[in-house]
Tab-separated table of C-alpha atoms (C1' of nucleotides) in Angstrom:
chain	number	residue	atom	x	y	z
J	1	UNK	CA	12.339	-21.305	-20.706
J	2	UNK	CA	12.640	-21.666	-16.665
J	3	UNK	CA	10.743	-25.125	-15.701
J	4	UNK	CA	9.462	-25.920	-12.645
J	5	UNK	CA	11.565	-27.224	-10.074
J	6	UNK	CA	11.438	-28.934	-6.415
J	7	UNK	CA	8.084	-29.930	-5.556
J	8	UNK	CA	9.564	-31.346	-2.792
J	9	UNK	CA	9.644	-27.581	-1.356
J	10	UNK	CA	6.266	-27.343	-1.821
J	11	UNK	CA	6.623	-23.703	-2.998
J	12	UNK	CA	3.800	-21.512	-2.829
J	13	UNK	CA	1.712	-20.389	-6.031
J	14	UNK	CA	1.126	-17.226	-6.120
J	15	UNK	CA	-1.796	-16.605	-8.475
J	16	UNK	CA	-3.798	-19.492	-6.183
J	17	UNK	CA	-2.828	-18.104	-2.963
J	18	UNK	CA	-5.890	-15.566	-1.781
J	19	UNK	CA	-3.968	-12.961	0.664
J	20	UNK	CA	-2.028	-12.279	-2.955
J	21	UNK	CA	-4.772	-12.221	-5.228
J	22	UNK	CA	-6.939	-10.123	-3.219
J	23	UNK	CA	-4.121	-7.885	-2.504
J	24	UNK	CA	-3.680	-7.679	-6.503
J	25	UNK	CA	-7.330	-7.313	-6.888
J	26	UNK	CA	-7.531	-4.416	-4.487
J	27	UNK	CA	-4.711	-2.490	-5.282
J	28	UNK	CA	-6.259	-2.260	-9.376
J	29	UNK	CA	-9.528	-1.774	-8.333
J	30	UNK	CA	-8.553	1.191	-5.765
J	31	UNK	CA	-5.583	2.349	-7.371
J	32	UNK	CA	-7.491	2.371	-10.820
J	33	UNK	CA	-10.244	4.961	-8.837
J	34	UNK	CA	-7.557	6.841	-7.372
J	35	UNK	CA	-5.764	7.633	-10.512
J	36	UNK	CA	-8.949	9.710	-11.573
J	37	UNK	CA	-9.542	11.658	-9.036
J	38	UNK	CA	-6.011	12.388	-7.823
J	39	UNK	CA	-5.691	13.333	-11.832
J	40	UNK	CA	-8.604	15.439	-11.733
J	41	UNK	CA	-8.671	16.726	-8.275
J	42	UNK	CA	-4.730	16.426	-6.887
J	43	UNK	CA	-6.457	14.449	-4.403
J	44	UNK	CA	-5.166	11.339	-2.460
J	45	UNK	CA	-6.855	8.518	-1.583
J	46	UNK	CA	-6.056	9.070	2.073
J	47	UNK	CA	-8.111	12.217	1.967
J	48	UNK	CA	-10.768	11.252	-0.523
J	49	UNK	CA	-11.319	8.816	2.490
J	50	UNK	CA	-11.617	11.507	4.691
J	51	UNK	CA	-13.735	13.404	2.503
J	52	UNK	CA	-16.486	10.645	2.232
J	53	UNK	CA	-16.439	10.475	5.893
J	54	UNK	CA	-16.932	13.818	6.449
J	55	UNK	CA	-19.517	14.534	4.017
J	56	UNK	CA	-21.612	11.487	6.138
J	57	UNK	CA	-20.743	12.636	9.152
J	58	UNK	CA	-20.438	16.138	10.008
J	59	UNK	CA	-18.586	18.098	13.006
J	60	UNK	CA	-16.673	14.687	13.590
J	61	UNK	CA	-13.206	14.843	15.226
J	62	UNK	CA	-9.629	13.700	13.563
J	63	UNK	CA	-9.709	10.619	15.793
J	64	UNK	CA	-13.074	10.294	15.323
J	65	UNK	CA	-12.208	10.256	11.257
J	66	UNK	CA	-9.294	7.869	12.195
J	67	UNK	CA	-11.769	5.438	13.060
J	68	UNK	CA	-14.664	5.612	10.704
J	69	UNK	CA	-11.641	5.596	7.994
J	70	UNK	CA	-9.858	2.531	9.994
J	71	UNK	CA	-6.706	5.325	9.018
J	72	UNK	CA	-4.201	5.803	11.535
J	73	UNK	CA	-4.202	9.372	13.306
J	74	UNK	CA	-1.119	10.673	11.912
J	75	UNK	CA	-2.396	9.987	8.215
J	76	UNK	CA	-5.252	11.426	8.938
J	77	UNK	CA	-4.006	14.412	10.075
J	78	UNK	CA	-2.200	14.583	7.342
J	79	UNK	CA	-4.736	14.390	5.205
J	80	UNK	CA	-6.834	16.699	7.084
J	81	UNK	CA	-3.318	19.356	6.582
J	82	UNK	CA	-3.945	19.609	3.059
J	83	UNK	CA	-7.473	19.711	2.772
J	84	UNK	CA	-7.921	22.624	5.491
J	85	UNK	CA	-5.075	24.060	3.313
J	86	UNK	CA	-6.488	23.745	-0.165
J	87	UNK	CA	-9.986	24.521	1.570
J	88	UNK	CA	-11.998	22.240	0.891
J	89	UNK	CA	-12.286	20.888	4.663
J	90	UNK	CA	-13.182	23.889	7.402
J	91	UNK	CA	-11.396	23.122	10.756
J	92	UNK	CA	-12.877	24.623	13.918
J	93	UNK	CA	-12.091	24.042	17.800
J	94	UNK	CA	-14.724	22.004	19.775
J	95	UNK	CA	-16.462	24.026	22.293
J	96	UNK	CA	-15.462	22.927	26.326
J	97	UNK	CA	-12.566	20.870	24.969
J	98	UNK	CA	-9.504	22.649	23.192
J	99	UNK	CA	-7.480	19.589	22.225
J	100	UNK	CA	-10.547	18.173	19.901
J	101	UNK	CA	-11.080	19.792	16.369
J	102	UNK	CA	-14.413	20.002	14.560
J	103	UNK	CA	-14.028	19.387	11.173
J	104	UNK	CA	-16.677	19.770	8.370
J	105	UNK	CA	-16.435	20.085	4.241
J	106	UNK	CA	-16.532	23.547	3.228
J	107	UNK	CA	-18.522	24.544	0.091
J	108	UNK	CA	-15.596	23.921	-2.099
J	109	UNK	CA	-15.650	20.236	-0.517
J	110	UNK	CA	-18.818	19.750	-1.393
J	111	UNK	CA	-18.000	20.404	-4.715
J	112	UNK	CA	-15.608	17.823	-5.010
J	113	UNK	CA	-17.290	15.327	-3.303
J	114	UNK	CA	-20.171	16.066	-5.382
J	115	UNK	CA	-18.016	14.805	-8.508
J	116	UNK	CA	-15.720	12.240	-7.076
J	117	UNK	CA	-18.783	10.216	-5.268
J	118	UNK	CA	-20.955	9.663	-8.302
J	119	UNK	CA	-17.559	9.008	-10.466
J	120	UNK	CA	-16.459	6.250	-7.477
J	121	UNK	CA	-19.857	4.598	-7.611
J	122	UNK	CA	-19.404	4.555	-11.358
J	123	UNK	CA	-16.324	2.511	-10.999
J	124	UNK	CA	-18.046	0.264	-8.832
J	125	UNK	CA	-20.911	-0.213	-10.833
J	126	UNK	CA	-18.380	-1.229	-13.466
J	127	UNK	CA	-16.509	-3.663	-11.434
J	128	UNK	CA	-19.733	-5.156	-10.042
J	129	UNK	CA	-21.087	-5.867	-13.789
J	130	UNK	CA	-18.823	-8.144	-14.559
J	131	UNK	CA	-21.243	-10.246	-12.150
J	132	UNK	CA	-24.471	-11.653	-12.111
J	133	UNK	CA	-26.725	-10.618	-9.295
J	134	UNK	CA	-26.046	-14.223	-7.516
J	135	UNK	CA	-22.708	-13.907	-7.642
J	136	UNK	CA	-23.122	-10.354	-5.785
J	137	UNK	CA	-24.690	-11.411	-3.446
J	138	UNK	CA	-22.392	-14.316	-2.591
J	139	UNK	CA	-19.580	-11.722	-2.245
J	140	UNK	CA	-20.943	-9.280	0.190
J	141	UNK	CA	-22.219	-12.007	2.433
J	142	UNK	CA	-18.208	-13.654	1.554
J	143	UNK	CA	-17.010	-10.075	2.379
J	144	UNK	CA	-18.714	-9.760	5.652
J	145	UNK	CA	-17.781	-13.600	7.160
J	146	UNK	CA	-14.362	-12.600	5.926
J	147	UNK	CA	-14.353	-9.044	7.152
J	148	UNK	CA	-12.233	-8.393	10.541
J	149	UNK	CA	-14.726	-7.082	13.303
J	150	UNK	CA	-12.684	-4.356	14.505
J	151	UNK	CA	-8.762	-3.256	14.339
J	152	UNK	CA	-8.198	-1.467	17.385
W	1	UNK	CA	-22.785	13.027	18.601
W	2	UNK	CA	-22.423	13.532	15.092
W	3	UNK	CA	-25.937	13.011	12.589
W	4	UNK	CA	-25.650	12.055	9.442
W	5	UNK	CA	-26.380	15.149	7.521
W	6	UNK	CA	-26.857	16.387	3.241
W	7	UNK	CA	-28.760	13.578	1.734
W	8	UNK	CA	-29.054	15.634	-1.013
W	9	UNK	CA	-25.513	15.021	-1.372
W	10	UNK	CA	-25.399	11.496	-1.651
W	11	UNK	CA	-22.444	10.439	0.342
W	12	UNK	CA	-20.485	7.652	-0.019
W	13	UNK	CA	-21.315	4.635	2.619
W	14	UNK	CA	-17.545	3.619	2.816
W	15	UNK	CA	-18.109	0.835	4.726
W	16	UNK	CA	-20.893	-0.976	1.722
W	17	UNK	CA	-18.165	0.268	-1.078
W	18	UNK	CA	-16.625	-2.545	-2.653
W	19	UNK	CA	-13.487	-1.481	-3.394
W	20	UNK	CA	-12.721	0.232	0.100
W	21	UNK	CA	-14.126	-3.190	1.419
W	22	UNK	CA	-11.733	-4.800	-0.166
W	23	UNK	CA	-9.204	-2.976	-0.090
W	24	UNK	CA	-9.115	-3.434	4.303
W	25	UNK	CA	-9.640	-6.684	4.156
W	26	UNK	CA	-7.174	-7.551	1.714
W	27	UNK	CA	-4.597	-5.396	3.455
W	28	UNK	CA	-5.479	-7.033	7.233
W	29	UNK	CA	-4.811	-10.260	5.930
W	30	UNK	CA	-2.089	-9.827	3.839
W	31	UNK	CA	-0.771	-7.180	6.760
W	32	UNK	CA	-1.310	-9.962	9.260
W	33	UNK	CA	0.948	-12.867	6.910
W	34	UNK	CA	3.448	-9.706	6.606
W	35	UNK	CA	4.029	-9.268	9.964
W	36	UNK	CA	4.791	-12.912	10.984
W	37	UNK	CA	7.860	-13.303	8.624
W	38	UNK	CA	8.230	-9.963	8.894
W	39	UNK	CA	9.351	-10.455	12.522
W	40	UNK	CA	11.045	-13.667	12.263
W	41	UNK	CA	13.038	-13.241	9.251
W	42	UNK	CA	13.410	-10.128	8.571
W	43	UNK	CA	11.871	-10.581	5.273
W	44	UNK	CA	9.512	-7.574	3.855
W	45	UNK	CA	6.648	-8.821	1.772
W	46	UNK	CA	7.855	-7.686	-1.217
W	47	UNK	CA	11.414	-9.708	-0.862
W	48	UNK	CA	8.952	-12.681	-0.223
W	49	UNK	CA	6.897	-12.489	-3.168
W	50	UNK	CA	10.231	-12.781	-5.210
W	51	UNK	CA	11.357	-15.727	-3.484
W	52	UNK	CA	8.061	-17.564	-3.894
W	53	UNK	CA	8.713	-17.340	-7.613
W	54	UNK	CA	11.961	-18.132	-7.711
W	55	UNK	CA	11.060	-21.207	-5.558
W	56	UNK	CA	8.778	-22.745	-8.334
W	57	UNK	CA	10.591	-21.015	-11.212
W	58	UNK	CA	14.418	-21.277	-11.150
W	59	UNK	CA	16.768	-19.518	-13.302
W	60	UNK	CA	14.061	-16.545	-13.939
W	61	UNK	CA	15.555	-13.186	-14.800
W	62	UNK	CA	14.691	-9.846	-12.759
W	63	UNK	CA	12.312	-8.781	-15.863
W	64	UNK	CA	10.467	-12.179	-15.339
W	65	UNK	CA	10.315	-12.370	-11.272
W	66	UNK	CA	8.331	-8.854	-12.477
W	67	UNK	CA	6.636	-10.276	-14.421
W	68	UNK	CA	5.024	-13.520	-12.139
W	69	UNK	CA	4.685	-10.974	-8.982
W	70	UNK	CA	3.231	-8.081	-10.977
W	71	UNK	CA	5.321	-6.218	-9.379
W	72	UNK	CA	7.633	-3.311	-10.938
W	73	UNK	CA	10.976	-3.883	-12.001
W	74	UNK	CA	12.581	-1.352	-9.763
W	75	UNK	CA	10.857	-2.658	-6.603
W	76	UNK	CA	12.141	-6.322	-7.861
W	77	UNK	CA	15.413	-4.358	-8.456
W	78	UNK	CA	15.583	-3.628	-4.668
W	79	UNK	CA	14.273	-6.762	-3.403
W	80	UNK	CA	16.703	-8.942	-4.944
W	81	UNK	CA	19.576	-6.409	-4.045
W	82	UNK	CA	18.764	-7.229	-0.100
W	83	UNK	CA	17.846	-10.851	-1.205
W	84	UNK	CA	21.206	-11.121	-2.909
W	85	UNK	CA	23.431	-9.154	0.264
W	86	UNK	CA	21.572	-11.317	2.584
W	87	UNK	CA	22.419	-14.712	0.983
W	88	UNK	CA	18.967	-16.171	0.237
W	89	UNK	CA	19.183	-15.842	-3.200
W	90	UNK	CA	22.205	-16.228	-5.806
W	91	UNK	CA	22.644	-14.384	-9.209
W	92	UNK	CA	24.512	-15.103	-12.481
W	93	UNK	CA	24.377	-13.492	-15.608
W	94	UNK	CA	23.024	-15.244	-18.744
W	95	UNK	CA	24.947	-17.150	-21.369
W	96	UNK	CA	24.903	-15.083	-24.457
W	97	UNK	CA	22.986	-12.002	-23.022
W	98	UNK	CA	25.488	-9.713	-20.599
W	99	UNK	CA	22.182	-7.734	-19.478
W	100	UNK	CA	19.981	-10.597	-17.906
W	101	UNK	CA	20.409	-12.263	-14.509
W	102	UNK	CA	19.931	-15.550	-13.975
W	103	UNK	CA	18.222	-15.953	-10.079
W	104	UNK	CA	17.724	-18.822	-7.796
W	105	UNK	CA	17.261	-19.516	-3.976
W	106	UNK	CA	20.491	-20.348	-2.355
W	107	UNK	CA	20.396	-22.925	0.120
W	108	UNK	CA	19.457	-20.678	3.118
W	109	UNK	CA	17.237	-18.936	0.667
W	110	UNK	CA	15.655	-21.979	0.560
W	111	UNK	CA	15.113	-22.818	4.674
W	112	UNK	CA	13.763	-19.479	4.807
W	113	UNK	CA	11.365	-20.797	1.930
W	114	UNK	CA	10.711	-23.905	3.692
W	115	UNK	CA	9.380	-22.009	6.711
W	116	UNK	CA	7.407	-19.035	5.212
W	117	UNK	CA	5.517	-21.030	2.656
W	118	UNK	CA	3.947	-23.623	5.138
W	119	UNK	CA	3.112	-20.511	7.650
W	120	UNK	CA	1.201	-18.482	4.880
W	121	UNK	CA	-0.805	-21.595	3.783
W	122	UNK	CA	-1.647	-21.673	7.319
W	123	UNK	CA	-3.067	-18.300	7.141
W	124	UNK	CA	-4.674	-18.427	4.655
W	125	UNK	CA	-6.407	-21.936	5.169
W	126	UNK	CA	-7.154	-19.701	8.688
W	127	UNK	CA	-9.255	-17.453	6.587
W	128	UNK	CA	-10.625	-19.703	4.882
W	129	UNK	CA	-11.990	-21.300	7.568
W	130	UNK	CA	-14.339	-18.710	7.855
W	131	UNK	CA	-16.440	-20.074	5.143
W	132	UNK	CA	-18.434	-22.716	4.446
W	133	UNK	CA	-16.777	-24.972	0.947
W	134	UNK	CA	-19.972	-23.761	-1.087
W	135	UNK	CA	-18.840	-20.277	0.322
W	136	UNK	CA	-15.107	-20.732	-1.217
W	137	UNK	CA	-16.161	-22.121	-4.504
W	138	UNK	CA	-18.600	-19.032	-4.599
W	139	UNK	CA	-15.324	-16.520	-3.930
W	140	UNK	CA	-12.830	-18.677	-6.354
W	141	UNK	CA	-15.338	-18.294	-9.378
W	142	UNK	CA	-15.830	-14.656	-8.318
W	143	UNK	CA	-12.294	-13.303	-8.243
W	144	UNK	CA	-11.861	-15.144	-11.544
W	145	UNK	CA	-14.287	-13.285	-12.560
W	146	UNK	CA	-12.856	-9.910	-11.037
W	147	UNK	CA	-9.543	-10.657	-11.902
W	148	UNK	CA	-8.155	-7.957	-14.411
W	149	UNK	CA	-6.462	-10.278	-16.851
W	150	UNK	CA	-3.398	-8.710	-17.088
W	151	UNK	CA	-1.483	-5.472	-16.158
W	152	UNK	CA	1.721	-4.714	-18.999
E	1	DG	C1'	-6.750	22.115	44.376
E	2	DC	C1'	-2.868	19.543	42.441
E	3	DG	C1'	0.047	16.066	40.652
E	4	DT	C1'	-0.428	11.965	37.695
E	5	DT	C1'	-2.198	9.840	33.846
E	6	DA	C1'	-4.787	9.815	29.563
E	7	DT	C1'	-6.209	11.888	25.211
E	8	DA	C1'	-6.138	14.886	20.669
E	9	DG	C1'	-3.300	16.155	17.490
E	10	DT	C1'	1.330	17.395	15.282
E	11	DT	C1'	6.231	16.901	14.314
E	12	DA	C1'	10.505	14.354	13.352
E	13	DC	C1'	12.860	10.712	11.676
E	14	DA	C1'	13.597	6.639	9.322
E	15	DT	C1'	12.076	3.614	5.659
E	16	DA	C1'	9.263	2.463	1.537
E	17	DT	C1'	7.647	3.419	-2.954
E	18	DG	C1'	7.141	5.285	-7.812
E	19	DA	C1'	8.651	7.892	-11.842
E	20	DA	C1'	12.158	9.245	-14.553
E	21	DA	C1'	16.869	9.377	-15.773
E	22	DC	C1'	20.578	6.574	-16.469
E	23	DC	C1'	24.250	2.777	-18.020
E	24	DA	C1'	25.291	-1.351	-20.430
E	25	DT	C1'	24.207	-4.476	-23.757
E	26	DT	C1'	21.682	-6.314	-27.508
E	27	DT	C1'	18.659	-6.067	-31.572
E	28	DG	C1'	17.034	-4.319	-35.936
E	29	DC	C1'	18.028	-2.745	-40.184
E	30	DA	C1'	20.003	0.515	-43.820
S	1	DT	C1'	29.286	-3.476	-40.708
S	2	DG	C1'	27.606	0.446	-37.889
S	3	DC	C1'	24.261	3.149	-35.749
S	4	DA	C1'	19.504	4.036	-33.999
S	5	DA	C1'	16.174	1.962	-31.150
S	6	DA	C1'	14.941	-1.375	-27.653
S	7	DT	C1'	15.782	-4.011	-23.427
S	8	DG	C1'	17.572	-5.433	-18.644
S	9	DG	C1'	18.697	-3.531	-14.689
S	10	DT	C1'	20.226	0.163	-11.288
S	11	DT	C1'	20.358	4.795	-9.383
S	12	DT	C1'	18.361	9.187	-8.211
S	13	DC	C1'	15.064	12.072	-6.530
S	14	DA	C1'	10.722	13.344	-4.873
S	15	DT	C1'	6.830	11.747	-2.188
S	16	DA	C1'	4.349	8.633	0.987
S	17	DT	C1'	3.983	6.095	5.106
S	18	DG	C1'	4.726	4.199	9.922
S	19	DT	C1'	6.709	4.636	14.536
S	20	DA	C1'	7.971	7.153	18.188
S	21	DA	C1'	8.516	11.363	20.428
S	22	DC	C1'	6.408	15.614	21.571
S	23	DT	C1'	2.897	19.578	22.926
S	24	DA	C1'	-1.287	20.960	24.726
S	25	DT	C1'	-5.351	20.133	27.117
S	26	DA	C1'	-8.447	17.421	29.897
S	27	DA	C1'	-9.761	13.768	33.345
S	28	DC	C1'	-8.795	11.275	37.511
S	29	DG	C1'	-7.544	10.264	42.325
S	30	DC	C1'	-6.278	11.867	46.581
DNA sequence: GCGTTATAGTTACATATGAAACCATTTGCA
DNA sequence: TGCAAATGGTTTCATATGTAACTATAACGC
């Protein structure tokens, strides 16, 4: 049985240190989510993500979805390679400007969406029960003092 | 200039969804530590979670280092095989069982300890600062109370 | 108008990660 | 004992991800 050793190091404990146990937080609680869907759907998180977006927003560009997704523009268009291939996302050339593409869902996107929101909102519900409505509260005001403004 | 479009459809708000909330904060901050050491050590944040263990917990097999970082044994597997071939931290094999290692911080594994550790409290007391100490207490009682208890 | 610079998006390469197969050793038990 | 099952750890392979380079088009300055 190890014991523990050199507090003169001052080492760092882990399971008190909040970088790691929001990063172990996060990763269940998203990965958890993901597993369903990809499961269900042989969908990604990266383009779930896009999905949502799109379904918001319609007609947006990639780098437009880059941003709204806070995804970098090669993931997304990625993402955006195997949804216009497994159509369920309908790509289309903007009008006056080449370079830009117009993306929408198709009706097979829709489809998906239409089960994967309600299931992620599900989840959510289930993670935000194990609170009371104070301590909600608390964490999205928390969230949003903690929240980075903008990553350029 | 895209209009939000399909009500009926009830899109997901990313940006007021917990777990993608969470999920970009907790990767900007931990991202942000990352980077730092990162940089000046050439240390990835994986190798670092195994040496903050093995700081407070000497002698700890690789099962056991998995164990305390939740992470999984072949990522431990790599991370001590760079840890090891870069000198920071030195391995044995138990008395009595051929199979287990027996893993500490070298000395240089510890200076690199002795730097990292002090930086990441930094951070995070950086963060922290965000909030008010009725905010913190508030976030400490809720991720105990989000806090799967345990991934085998 | 025309060359330079910026922008949208993709491709290529190098590295990271996860799952499963694998080797060595130990444990359980007939 | 001795052999099947379990355990500690590494390797392999397939996939994901990030960075930089690249292509095509558009915007800018003269």
């Amino acid at each position: 049985m190890p014991v523990e050793t050199r507090p003169d190091h001052a080492p760092l404990e882990l399971e008190h240190f909040l970088p790691y146990r929001l990063s172990i937080l996060s990763n269940a609680v998203s990965q958890g989510i993901a597993d369903e869907y990809q499961r269900r759907f042989d969908l990604s998180m990266t383009e779930w993500r896009v999905m949502a977006v799109l379904a918001r927003f319609d007609g947006l560009s990639a780098r437009e979805v880059a941003e709204r997704t806070l995804m970098d523009k090669v993931a997304v268009s990625r993402a955006l390679a195997r949804l216009v291939e497994s159509g369920r996302v309908n790509r289309g050339t903007h009008d006056g400007d080449k370079r830009r593409s117009v993306l929408g869902l198709s009706e097979a996107g829709w489809q998906v969406h239409d089960e994967v929101a309600p299931m992620a909102r599900a989840r959510e519900r289930e993670l935000l029960a194990k609170l009371d409505a104070e301590e909600r509260d608390w964490l999205m005001r928390i969230l949003d003092k903690l929240q980075p403004v903008d990553q350029p």
